[in-house]
């Protein structure tokens, strides 16, 4: 009888999990397949993946933005996600690449379920998985082609194996934890935050700094560094003399041989500001929590972290360390915009989901054991209301992301004209450089040029001189991004008027949404 009850309970929880995860995954996949690779860094990863799939080479210069006559930059960024995307391009083309983001969220969510179930039981595992998969920051990366969800999967795999290695005193699992940690480092530089986590986690279990502690640290950290060494040590350091864009120990490799800045003009800002464009401190902690996690899950997670601290179990301390390192340190190292902070701290969402799920399971268990039949009804109602409304929130978030992955048709028509009517080695300036690079397949530059202020804000003669110095052939203007203010992420109206009012530029293509100016 007890076995049958346990089986029915498991079936009920798994059915609920299937419904919630399935609905979120379907919504993410639908939005991904129906929209183009466009938003933010999607174009960057799309370009890298497609180029690698076509050439079967590793780049030494950034693709479609590697250099002008007087500006060069070497490619030292992490590359594993580009290799992953390249493989998908070769296997199934763009549809499979688009499907990869929701699939990575699904795989990470299932691993959350397996891990939390081993630790806390099926109730906590189901809550944690549904809450994690529904978090706005997670759903966003289930739609966008970014490297952060692949990073999160590798970080979680390393964390799971680390726990297995420490709880079972298994060098094999510690070695595997290090291997997945190395893969995380190859996916994004923030993967190096696992290094202090390894040391603190081992110290939490062993409680002393002795030879066994050092041996375990050597196994897991050594494996991670050996996996990461070929890229950071050989590709980056031996070729370019830097480990890459790793805070404190590395930097980008850029060379500029042009004339220095000559204009004293300054931009009024990056964008018009407000909302998630503000820094986390400027946006406000509660506003940020609502944006990245929803305010309800955030406070449930606070309850879960408090319960973990009170329980004083090693596995709970491990979650606290994990979340603190992956959430607090990136925020400390950079006063990021709110939307960037949610991306750079995405692995910390694992901890928020697990803590909130554990707290919900404790609420559920207490409701069941309090008040007889009424308590059981309240417990079931709590489960259904929380999980289904959370899943619906995730579905609504995915559906809402379709709007940010759309540009007017004129943008794509302009790219068609560019591919058909300009030389392959032509250099362009455009605000939406990574998007244009993916769809137009030409070299595009914007604010990363050292003399960007001179080009955009200088007088007509200085602008023309600088463009020729770089060898920029065309300027691709999107009319919907023209602004009255001199903002970095816009085309200041005065700049566009310079192009229109002087005979040094020719309007060679125009439609309702874009203009292409040729630099004479």
XYZ file of C-alpha atoms in Angstrom:
520
model
C 0.000 0.000 0.000
C 2.796 2.420 0.939
C 4.649 1.636 -2.299
C 1.486 2.351 -4.310
C 0.957 5.676 -2.519
C 4.566 6.653 -3.148
C 4.221 5.768 -6.836
C 1.019 7.811 -7.190
C 2.694 10.750 -5.464
C 5.655 10.588 -7.834
C 3.371 10.336 -10.863
C 1.392 13.387 -9.698
C 4.519 15.501 -9.202
C 6.072 14.357 -12.478
C 2.837 15.082 -14.353
C 2.746 18.604 -12.925
C 6.399 19.059 -13.850
C 5.755 17.825 -17.404
C 2.832 20.230 -17.883
C 4.687 23.272 -16.557
C 8.043 22.615 -18.205
C 6.384 21.547 -21.441
C 4.337 24.739 -21.697
C 7.360 26.959 -21.033
C 9.570 25.055 -23.477
C 6.885 25.155 -26.181
C 6.457 28.926 -25.800
C 10.215 29.549 -25.899
C 10.685 27.309 -28.932
C 7.772 28.926 -30.748
C 9.115 32.449 -30.238
C 12.660 31.390 -31.153
C 11.629 29.741 -34.417
C 9.244 32.505 -35.494
C 11.712 35.362 -34.976
C 15.124 36.174 -36.427
C 18.553 36.109 -34.797
C 18.613 39.788 -33.970
C 18.569 41.020 -30.370
C 21.711 42.207 -28.563
C 24.614 39.752 -28.858
C 22.611 37.243 -30.888
C 24.132 38.625 -34.074
C 27.629 38.283 -32.583
C 27.195 34.603 -31.722
C 25.324 33.944 -34.952
C 28.145 35.463 -37.009
C 30.826 33.500 -35.145
C 28.920 30.237 -35.404
C 28.053 30.605 -39.070
C 31.592 31.688 -40.056
C 33.149 28.785 -38.139
C 30.708 26.320 -39.695
C 31.557 27.584 -43.184
C 35.348 27.881 -42.828
C 36.114 25.226 -40.174
C 38.737 27.622 -38.758
C 39.399 29.453 -35.489
C 39.468 33.244 -35.952
C 42.443 35.439 -35.107
C 40.431 38.651 -35.659
C 36.796 39.358 -34.708
C 34.542 38.350 -37.593
C 33.041 41.314 -39.511
C 34.628 43.829 -37.104
C 38.278 42.860 -36.877
C 39.945 45.969 -38.192
C 40.116 49.043 -40.382
C 43.144 50.748 -41.964
C 44.184 52.183 -38.581
C 42.373 49.984 -36.038
C 42.947 46.282 -35.356
C 41.665 43.958 -32.676
C 42.669 40.359 -31.993
C 40.143 37.689 -31.140
C 40.710 36.557 -27.543
C 37.080 36.115 -26.429
C 35.803 32.759 -25.235
C 34.854 30.510 -28.120
C 33.138 27.333 -26.924
C 29.619 28.640 -27.497
C 30.631 29.622 -31.044
C 31.894 26.062 -31.663
C 28.637 24.708 -30.241
C 26.635 27.014 -32.530
C 28.839 26.115 -35.516
C 28.088 22.442 -34.979
C 24.365 23.176 -34.943
C 24.658 25.221 -38.161
C 26.312 22.261 -39.875
C 23.856 19.726 -38.494
C 20.556 21.515 -39.036
C 21.113 25.097 -40.133
C 19.511 28.132 -38.534
C 16.334 26.325 -37.286
C 18.446 24.030 -35.097
C 20.512 26.994 -33.862
C 17.319 28.780 -32.842
C 16.057 25.643 -31.072
C 19.259 25.370 -29.027
C 18.318 28.083 -26.524
C 15.052 26.503 -25.306
C 16.704 23.066 -25.385
C 19.514 24.296 -23.112
C 16.962 25.685 -20.650
C 15.126 22.354 -20.697
C 18.330 20.356 -20.134
C 19.422 22.641 -17.291
C 15.977 22.450 -15.690
C 15.977 18.647 -15.806
C 19.422 18.562 -14.207
C 18.108 20.893 -11.479
C 15.299 18.395 -10.865
C 17.664 15.397 -10.628
C 20.081 17.196 -8.311
C 17.540 18.776 -5.961
C 15.566 15.533 -5.771
C 18.698 13.696 -4.624
C 19.228 16.371 -1.967
C 15.725 17.234 -0.743
C 13.108 14.953 -2.332
C 10.644 15.133 -5.204
C 8.535 17.965 -3.744
C 11.447 20.395 -3.458
C 12.791 19.217 -6.822
C 9.498 19.887 -8.607
C 9.062 23.315 -7.035
C 12.685 24.269 -7.724
C 12.602 23.154 -11.351
C 9.354 24.923 -12.194
C 10.381 28.102 -10.392
C 13.823 28.110 -12.027
C 12.491 27.529 -15.544
C 9.902 30.308 -15.074
C 12.314 33.005 -13.870
C 12.264 35.979 -16.279
C 16.059 35.922 -16.630
C 15.979 32.212 -17.501
C 13.071 32.480 -19.934
C 14.877 35.347 -21.680
C 17.847 33.061 -22.324
C 15.491 30.360 -23.510
C 14.642 32.646 -26.429
C 17.870 34.563 -27.113
C 20.980 33.041 -28.707
C 23.413 33.943 -25.925
C 26.252 31.981 -24.328
C 24.937 32.382 -20.778
C 22.618 29.370 -20.648
C 25.347 27.030 -21.906
C 27.557 28.513 -19.170
C 24.809 27.886 -16.608
C 24.457 24.250 -17.695
C 28.205 23.636 -17.333
C 28.321 25.453 -13.981
C 25.452 23.325 -12.666
C 27.045 20.101 -13.952
C 30.289 21.042 -12.205
C 28.407 21.874 -8.992
C 26.490 18.573 -9.050
C 29.670 16.557 -9.550
C 31.502 18.597 -6.907
C 28.796 17.730 -4.380
C 28.967 14.054 -5.367
C 32.740 14.089 -5.057
C 32.743 15.728 -1.634
C 29.832 13.837 -0.098
C 31.124 10.495 -1.397
C 34.840 11.323 -1.104
C 35.231 10.441 -4.798
C 38.243 11.744 -6.731
C 36.563 10.638 -9.958
C 33.628 12.981 -9.423
C 35.963 15.809 -8.390
C 37.898 15.294 -11.624
C 34.675 15.431 -13.653
C 33.601 18.544 -11.729
C 36.842 20.193 -12.796
C 36.357 19.175 -16.428
C 32.912 20.762 -16.546
C 34.321 23.790 -14.728
C 36.906 24.109 -17.497
C 34.140 23.967 -20.092
C 32.372 26.763 -18.199
C 35.574 28.846 -18.370
C 35.790 28.236 -22.115
C 32.174 29.372 -22.483
C 32.537 32.642 -20.579
C 35.211 34.281 -18.434
C 32.859 34.338 -15.432
C 33.324 30.555 -15.278
C 36.552 31.327 -13.395
C 34.373 32.218 -10.392
C 34.124 28.472 -9.859
C 37.733 28.422 -8.627
C 37.058 30.082 -5.238
C 33.844 28.041 -5.004
C 35.839 24.811 -5.282
C 38.180 25.815 -2.451
C 35.406 27.069 -0.140
C 33.193 24.043 -0.836
C 36.014 21.611 -0.044
C 36.787 23.564 3.128
C 33.086 23.406 4.115
C 33.160 19.601 3.935
C 36.675 18.959 5.309
C 36.750 21.824 7.843
C 40.564 22.048 7.868
C 43.441 23.150 5.682
C 45.485 19.982 5.443
C 47.006 17.676 2.832
C 43.688 16.043 1.807
C 42.198 19.522 1.335
C 45.073 20.530 -0.927
C 44.840 17.259 -2.859
C 41.137 17.749 -3.573
C 41.714 21.353 -4.615
C 44.513 20.218 -6.920
C 42.309 17.571 -8.556
C 39.313 19.768 -9.318
C 41.139 23.029 -10.043
C 43.881 21.274 -12.002
C 41.356 19.524 -14.239
C 39.526 22.809 -14.870
C 42.693 24.688 -15.766
C 43.934 21.891 -18.047
C 40.678 22.055 -20.020
C 40.855 25.857 -20.251
C 44.616 25.993 -20.999
C 44.533 25.384 -24.794
C 42.430 28.505 -25.408
C 43.666 30.933 -22.756
C 47.271 29.737 -22.663
C 48.049 28.704 -26.238
C 45.570 30.549 -28.474
C 45.549 33.788 -26.469
C 48.803 34.122 -24.529
C 51.268 32.546 -26.943
C 49.743 34.320 -29.961
C 48.801 37.696 -28.485
C 50.525 37.956 -25.098
C 47.336 38.093 -23.022
C 45.074 35.593 -21.317
C 42.060 37.395 -22.782
C 39.405 39.633 -21.279
C 39.651 38.151 -17.780
C 39.321 40.793 -15.039
C 42.626 41.718 -13.356
C 44.870 39.203 -15.217
C 44.008 39.871 -18.869
C 42.862 42.441 -21.395
C 41.760 42.826 -25.000
C 44.421 43.265 -27.709
C 43.682 46.471 -29.636
C 45.967 48.635 -31.785
C 45.097 52.097 -33.113
C 47.534 53.961 -35.354
C 45.299 56.814 -36.487
C 45.334 60.435 -35.406
C 44.177 61.024 -31.842
C 40.886 62.480 -30.689
C 40.440 66.006 -31.991
C 36.874 66.867 -31.004
C 36.013 67.941 -27.475
C 32.336 67.086 -27.989
C 30.811 64.486 -25.673
C 27.756 62.263 -25.908
C 24.839 63.039 -23.624
C 24.720 59.388 -22.604
C 24.502 55.841 -23.864
C 20.728 55.788 -24.266
C 17.827 57.900 -23.127
C 18.138 55.992 -19.812
C 15.543 54.727 -17.383
C 14.255 51.220 -16.699
C 16.703 48.356 -17.035
C 19.187 50.685 -18.778
C 19.971 52.056 -15.303
C 22.576 50.432 -13.065
C 21.409 47.903 -10.488
C 21.896 50.466 -7.704
C 20.121 53.152 -9.714
C 17.310 50.801 -10.694
C 16.784 49.649 -7.096
C 17.218 46.192 -5.582
C 13.508 45.353 -5.442
C 12.960 46.541 -9.001
C 15.924 44.450 -10.111
C 14.635 41.411 -8.184
C 11.253 41.792 -9.878
C 12.892 42.137 -13.303
C 15.243 39.150 -12.972
C 13.354 36.756 -10.682
C 9.864 38.181 -9.976
C 9.355 39.659 -6.540
C 7.468 36.588 -5.287
C 10.230 34.113 -6.139
C 12.839 36.504 -4.757
C 11.208 36.568 -1.315
C 10.580 32.810 -1.417
C 14.302 32.415 -2.140
C 15.172 34.675 0.814
C 13.032 32.380 2.964
C 14.825 29.359 1.498
C 18.281 30.794 2.099
C 17.306 31.614 5.687
C 16.095 28.025 6.175
C 19.360 26.706 4.695
C 21.435 28.856 7.038
C 19.345 27.724 10.021
C 19.563 24.017 9.102
C 23.391 24.068 9.192
C 23.706 21.156 6.754
C 26.797 21.013 4.555
C 24.762 20.688 1.370
C 22.803 23.825 2.302
C 25.991 25.780 2.957
C 27.130 24.684 -0.495
C 24.056 26.307 -2.080
C 24.630 29.486 -0.064
C 28.262 29.693 -1.189
C 27.327 28.915 -4.773
C 24.704 31.653 -4.999
C 26.694 34.255 -3.085
C 29.799 33.858 -5.284
C 27.955 33.777 -8.593
C 25.640 36.661 -7.676
C 27.591 39.076 -5.482
C 31.035 39.001 -7.123
C 29.905 39.881 -10.685
C 27.791 42.716 -9.275
C 30.760 43.932 -7.246
C 33.201 43.817 -10.181
C 30.994 45.919 -12.416
C 28.188 48.391 -11.822
C 26.232 46.790 -14.658
C 23.027 47.907 -16.247
C 20.159 45.939 -14.695
C 19.578 43.912 -17.871
C 23.299 43.094 -18.154
C 23.517 42.122 -14.481
C 20.704 39.598 -14.949
C 22.736 38.059 -17.781
C 26.139 38.067 -16.080
C 24.699 36.521 -12.905
C 22.481 33.971 -14.674
C 24.098 30.911 -12.977
C 23.025 32.390 -9.632
C 19.411 31.832 -10.771
C 20.053 28.152 -10.017
C 20.502 29.024 -6.359
C 17.450 31.288 -6.262
C 15.324 28.556 -7.850
C 16.603 25.853 -5.494
C 16.183 27.980 -2.359
C 12.677 29.091 -3.344
C 11.734 25.500 -4.183
C 13.023 24.189 -0.849
C 11.072 26.850 1.035
C 7.897 26.032 -0.919
C 8.288 22.320 -0.180
C 8.548 23.092 3.546
C 5.370 25.190 3.340
C 3.637 22.340 1.493
C 4.721 19.714 4.057
C 3.612 21.864 6.981
C 0.216 22.499 5.390
C -0.295 18.761 4.830
C 0.450 17.870 8.441
C -1.575 20.676 9.935
C -5.337 20.652 10.042
C -6.307 17.208 8.735
C -8.358 17.196 5.522
C -8.500 20.984 5.361
C -4.724 21.095 5.587
C -4.356 18.616 2.745
C -6.743 20.615 0.561
C -4.807 23.779 1.378
C -1.524 22.029 0.520
C -2.795 20.814 -2.862
C -4.270 24.238 -3.610
C -0.946 25.861 -2.722
C 0.923 23.559 -5.102
C -1.452 24.032 -8.020
C -1.848 27.797 -7.656
C 1.874 28.437 -7.217
C 3.198 26.145 -9.952
C 0.566 26.880 -12.589
C 0.622 30.659 -12.112
C 4.420 30.581 -12.132
C 4.450 28.562 -15.347
C 1.921 30.936 -16.930
C 4.178 33.840 -15.950
C 7.036 32.112 -17.766
C 4.871 31.533 -20.842
C 3.771 35.183 -20.857
C 7.402 36.305 -20.546
C 8.419 34.148 -23.520
C 5.538 35.458 -25.637
C 6.454 39.034 -24.742
C 10.030 38.568 -25.959
C 8.854 38.226 -29.553
C 8.547 42.018 -29.718
C 12.236 42.673 -28.991
C 13.376 40.340 -31.779
C 11.688 42.272 -34.582
C 13.068 44.989 -36.858
C 11.112 46.655 -39.673
C 11.254 44.776 -42.983
C 13.205 47.660 -44.494
C 16.235 46.676 -42.382
C 16.372 43.238 -44.021
C 15.694 44.710 -47.468
C 18.635 47.049 -46.894
C 20.835 44.067 -46.004
C 19.723 42.295 -49.191
C 20.801 45.356 -51.207
C 24.136 45.525 -49.364
C 24.950 41.868 -50.045
C 24.073 42.223 -53.730
C 25.626 45.628 -54.484
C 28.697 46.178 -52.308
C 32.141 44.511 -52.322
C 32.666 41.745 -49.757
C 35.533 43.683 -48.179
C 33.542 46.927 -47.862
C 33.610 48.576 -44.436
C 30.424 49.977 -42.876
C 29.430 52.009 -39.861
C 26.089 51.274 -38.282
C 24.583 51.409 -34.811
C 23.207 47.861 -34.910
C 26.560 46.373 -35.908
C 26.206 42.740 -34.765
C 22.681 42.483 -36.173
C 23.814 43.980 -39.478
C 26.920 41.760 -39.589
C 24.746 38.634 -39.331
C 22.149 39.676 -41.894
C 24.279 41.802 -44.274
C 27.530 39.767 -44.067
C 29.901 42.735 -44.196
C 32.335 44.457 -41.785
C 30.485 46.789 -39.415
C 31.800 49.207 -36.777
C 30.363 51.605 -34.230
C 31.322 52.785 -30.751
C 34.258 50.391 -30.305
C 36.329 52.553 -32.669
C 38.738 54.651 -30.527
C 37.893 57.883 -32.378
C 34.150 57.273 -32.435
C 33.416 60.683 -30.878
C 35.270 62.445 -33.698
C 33.381 60.512 -36.368
C 29.901 61.137 -34.994
C 30.203 64.455 -33.149
C 33.014 66.193 -35.055
C 32.425 68.813 -37.718
C 31.812 67.779 -41.326
C 35.492 67.907 -42.331
C 36.683 65.923 -39.293
C 34.015 63.249 -39.811
C 34.992 62.816 -43.453
C 38.720 62.728 -42.643
C 38.256 60.082 -39.980
C 36.051 57.882 -42.159
C 38.649 57.940 -44.926
C 41.454 57.300 -42.458
C 39.697 54.111 -41.351
C 38.700 53.135 -44.889
C 34.973 53.150 -44.064
C 33.084 52.901 -47.369
C 29.436 53.131 -46.334
C 27.209 54.274 -43.473
C 24.045 52.240 -42.906
C 21.400 54.374 -41.148
C 18.210 52.989 -39.627
C 15.679 55.816 -39.504
C 13.954 54.414 -36.419
C 17.178 55.007 -34.439
C 17.650 58.703 -35.273
C 17.455 60.901 -32.164
C 17.497 64.608 -31.355
C 20.050 63.987 -28.576
C 23.699 62.967 -29.100
C 23.393 59.441 -27.654
C 25.864 56.602 -28.250
C 23.099 54.153 -29.156
C 21.433 56.355 -31.748
C 22.147 58.403 -34.839
C 22.214 62.025 -33.653
C 20.144 64.122 -36.045
C 23.083 66.473 -36.630
C 25.212 63.538 -37.805
C 22.580 62.410 -40.319
C 22.234 65.998 -41.601
C 26.009 66.103 -42.227
C 25.641 63.065 -44.468
C 22.678 64.540 -46.320
C 23.897 68.117 -46.713
C 27.453 67.657 -48.017
C 28.593 66.345 -51.379
C 31.111 63.989 -49.743
C 28.449 61.321 -49.309
C 26.016 59.765 -51.758
C 22.634 58.305 -50.892
C 22.889 55.025 -52.826
C 19.912 53.208 -51.320
C 16.860 54.213 -49.310
C 13.551 52.731 -48.287
C 10.985 53.660 -45.645
C 13.207 52.375 -42.810
C 16.874 52.720 -43.803
C 19.386 54.756 -45.811
C 22.772 53.646 -47.159
C 25.286 56.480 -47.679
C 28.437 55.892 -49.695
C 31.563 57.752 -48.560
C 33.089 59.336 -51.687
